[in-house]
Tab-separated table of C-alpha atoms in Angstrom:
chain	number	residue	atom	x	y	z
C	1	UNK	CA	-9.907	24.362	-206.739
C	2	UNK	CA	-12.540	25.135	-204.205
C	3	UNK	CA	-9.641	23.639	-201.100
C	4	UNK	CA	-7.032	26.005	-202.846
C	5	UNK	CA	-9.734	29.039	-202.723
C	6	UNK	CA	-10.807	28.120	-198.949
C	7	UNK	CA	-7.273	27.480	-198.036
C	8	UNK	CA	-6.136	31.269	-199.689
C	9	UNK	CA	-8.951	32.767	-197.699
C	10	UNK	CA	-7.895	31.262	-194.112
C	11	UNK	CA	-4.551	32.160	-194.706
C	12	UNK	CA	-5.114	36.088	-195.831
C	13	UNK	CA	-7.841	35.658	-192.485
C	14	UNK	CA	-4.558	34.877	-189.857
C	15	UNK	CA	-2.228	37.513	-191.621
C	16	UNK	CA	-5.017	40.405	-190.548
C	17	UNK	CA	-4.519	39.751	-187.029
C	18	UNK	CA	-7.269	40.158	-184.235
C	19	UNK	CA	-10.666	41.233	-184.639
C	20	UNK	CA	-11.721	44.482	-182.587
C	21	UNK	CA	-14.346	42.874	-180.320
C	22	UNK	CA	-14.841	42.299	-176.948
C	23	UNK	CA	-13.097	39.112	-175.180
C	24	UNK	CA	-15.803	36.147	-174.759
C	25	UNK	CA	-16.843	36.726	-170.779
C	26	UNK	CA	-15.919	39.452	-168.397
C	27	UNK	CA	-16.633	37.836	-164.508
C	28	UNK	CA	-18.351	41.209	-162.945
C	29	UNK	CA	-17.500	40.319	-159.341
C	30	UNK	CA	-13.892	40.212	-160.424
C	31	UNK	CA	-14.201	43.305	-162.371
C	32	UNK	CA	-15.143	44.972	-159.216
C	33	UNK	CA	-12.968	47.158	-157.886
C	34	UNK	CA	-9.761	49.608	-158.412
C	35	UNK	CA	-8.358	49.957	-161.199
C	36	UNK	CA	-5.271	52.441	-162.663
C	37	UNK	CA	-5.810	53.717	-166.299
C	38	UNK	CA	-1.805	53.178	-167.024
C	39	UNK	CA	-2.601	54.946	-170.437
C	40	UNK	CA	-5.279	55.902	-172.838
C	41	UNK	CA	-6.419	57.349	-175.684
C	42	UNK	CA	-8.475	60.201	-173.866
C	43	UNK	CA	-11.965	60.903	-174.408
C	44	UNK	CA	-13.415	64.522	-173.702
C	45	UNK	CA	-13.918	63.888	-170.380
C	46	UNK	CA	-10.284	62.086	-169.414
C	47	UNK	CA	-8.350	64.689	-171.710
C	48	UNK	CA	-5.344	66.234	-169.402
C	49	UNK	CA	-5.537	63.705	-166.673
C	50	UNK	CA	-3.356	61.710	-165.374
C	51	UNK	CA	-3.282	59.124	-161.776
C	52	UNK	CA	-6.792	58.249	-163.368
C	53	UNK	CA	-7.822	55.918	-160.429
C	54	UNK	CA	-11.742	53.999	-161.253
C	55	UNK	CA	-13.798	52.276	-158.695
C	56	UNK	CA	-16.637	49.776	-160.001
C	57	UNK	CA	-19.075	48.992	-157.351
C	58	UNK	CA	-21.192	46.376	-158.580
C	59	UNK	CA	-24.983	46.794	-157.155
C	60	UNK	CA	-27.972	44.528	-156.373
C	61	UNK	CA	-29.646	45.513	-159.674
C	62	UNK	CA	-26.626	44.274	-161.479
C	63	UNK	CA	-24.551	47.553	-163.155
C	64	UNK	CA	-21.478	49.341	-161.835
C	65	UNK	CA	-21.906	52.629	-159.752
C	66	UNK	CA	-18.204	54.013	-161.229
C	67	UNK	CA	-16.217	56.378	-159.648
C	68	UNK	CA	-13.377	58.408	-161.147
C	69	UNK	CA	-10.504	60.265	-159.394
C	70	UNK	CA	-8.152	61.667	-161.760
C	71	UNK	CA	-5.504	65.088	-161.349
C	72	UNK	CA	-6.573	67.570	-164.271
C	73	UNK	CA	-4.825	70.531	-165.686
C	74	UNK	CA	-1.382	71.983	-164.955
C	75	UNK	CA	-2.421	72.706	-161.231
C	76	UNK	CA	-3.066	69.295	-160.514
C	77	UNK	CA	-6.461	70.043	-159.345
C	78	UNK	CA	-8.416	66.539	-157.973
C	79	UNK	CA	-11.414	65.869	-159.695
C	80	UNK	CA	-14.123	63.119	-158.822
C	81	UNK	CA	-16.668	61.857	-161.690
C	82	UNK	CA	-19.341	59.689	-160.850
C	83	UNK	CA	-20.928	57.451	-163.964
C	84	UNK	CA	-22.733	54.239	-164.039
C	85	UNK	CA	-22.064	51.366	-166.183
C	86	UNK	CA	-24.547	48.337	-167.359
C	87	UNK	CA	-23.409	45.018	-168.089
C	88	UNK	CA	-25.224	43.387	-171.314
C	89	UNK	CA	-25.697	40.493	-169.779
C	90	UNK	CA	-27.309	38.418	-172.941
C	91	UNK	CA	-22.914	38.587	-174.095
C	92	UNK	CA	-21.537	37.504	-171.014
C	93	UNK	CA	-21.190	41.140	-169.657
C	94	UNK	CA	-17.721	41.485	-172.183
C	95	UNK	CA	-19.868	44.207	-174.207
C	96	UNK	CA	-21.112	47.264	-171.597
C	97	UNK	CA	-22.422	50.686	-171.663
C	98	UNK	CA	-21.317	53.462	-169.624
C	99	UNK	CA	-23.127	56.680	-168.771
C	100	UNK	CA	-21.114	59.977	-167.867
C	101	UNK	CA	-24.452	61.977	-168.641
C	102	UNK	CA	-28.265	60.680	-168.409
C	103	UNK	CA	-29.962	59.410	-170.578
C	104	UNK	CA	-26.584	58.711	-172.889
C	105	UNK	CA	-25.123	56.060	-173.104
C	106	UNK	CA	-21.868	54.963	-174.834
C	107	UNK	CA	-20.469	51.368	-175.596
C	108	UNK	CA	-17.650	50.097	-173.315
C	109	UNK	CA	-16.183	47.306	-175.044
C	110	UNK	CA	-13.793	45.082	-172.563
C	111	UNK	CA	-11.318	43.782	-175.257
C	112	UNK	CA	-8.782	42.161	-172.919
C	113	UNK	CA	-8.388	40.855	-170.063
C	114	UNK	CA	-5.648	39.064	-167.632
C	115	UNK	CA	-6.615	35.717	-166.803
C	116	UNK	CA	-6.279	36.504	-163.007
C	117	UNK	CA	-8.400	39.869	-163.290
C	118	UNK	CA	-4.683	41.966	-162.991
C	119	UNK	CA	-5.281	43.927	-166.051
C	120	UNK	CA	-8.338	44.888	-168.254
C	121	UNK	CA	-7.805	47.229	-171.776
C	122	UNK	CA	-11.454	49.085	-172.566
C	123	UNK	CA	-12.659	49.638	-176.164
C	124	UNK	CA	-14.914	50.989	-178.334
C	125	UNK	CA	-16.575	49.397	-181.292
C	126	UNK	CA	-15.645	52.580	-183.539
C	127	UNK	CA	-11.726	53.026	-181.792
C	128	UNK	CA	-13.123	56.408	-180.460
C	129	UNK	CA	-11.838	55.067	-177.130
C	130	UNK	CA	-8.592	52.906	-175.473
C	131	UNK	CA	-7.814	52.441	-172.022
C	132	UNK	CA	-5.343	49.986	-170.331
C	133	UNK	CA	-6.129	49.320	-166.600
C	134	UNK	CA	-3.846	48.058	-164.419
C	135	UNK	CA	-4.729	46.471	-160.631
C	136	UNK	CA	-1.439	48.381	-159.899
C	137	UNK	CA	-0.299	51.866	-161.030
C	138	UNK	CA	2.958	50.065	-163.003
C	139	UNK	CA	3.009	46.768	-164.700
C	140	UNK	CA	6.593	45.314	-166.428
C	141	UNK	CA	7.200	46.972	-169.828
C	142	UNK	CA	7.106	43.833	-171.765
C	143	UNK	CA	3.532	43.022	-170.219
C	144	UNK	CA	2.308	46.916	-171.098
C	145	UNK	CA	4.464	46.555	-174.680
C	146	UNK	CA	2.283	43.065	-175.678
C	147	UNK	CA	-0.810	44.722	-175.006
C	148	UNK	CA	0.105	47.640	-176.819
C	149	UNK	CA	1.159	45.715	-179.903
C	150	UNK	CA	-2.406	43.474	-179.535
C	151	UNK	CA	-4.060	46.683	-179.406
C	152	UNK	CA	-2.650	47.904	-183.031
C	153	UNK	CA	-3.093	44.908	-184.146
C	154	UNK	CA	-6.746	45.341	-183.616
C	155	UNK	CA	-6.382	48.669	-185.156
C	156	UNK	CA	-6.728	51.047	-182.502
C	157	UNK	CA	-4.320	53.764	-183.131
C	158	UNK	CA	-1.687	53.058	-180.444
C	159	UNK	CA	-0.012	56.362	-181.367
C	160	UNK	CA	-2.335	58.631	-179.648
C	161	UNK	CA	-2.131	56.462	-176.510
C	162	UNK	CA	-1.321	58.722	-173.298
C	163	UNK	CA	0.300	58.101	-170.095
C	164	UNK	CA	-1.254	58.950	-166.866
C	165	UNK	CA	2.090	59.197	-165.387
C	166	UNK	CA	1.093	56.727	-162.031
C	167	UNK	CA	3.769	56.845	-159.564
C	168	UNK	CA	4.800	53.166	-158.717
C	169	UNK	CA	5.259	53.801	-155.152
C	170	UNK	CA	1.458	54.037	-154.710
């Protein structure tokens, strides 16, 4: 009876799907570098952007001087944010935390990532947050469509996702 009970239990386990957590190791030097937020579920500070371009500069003391070019508004006016994200380096750097405003900081939750660094999706613990980062401004359909479906799976709510409209001739 108890191998029937452990047996129902695994099996109801793989019908939920992913866990929302953060992959097992993000490799900071390869994380380094420009990314295009493809789509996202906006935060306050991303909301009516689009070409959302980030740079991560990783320093000598081991966290990410970020900087963020994104077109806001109906004018397409260019505007440059500068924020700084840390590493936790006690889970393999997978789990961060980003600060737009001192002293607060928020978690940054790297959920998935391409084996050869060519795209990253961002999280957050709560689902507040989604981003899916390209190395490229496009990526094939299918590619962006898998993630997208991984992402629901892990309950974010993919419906709320927004394009930032990158022009593939970049």
């Amino acid at each position: 009876m108890k191998a029937i009970g452990t047996a129902l239990l695994l099996f109801i386990t793989s019908m939920v799907g992913p866990v929302n957590k953060p992959v097992v190791k993000v490799d900071l030097t390869k994380f380094s570098g420009k990314w295009y937020s493809l789509s996202s579920i906006p935060t306050m500070f991303d909301k009516d952007t689009k070409e959302t371009t980030t740079n991560y500069t990783l320093n000598k003391d081991g966290y990410y001087n970020v900087i963020t070019i994104a077109k806001k508004g109906e004018d397409n006016e260019v505007k440059t944010y500068k924020s700084k994200l840390f590493p936790d380096k006690d889970d393999n750097a997978a789990q961060m935390k980003a600060q737009f405003i001192w002293p607060i900081k928020v978690d940054y939750w790297v959920i998935d990532i391409a084996e050869d660094y060519s795209y990253a999706v961002v999280g957050h613990p709560d689902y507040k947050f989604l981003f899916i980062m390209s190395r490229k401004p496009t990526m094939p359909q299918g590619e962006f469509d898998k993630i997208v479906a991984k992402c629901k799976a892990m309950g974010y709510p993919v419906d709320k996702l927004v394009s930032q409209h990158h022009r593939a001739n970049e």
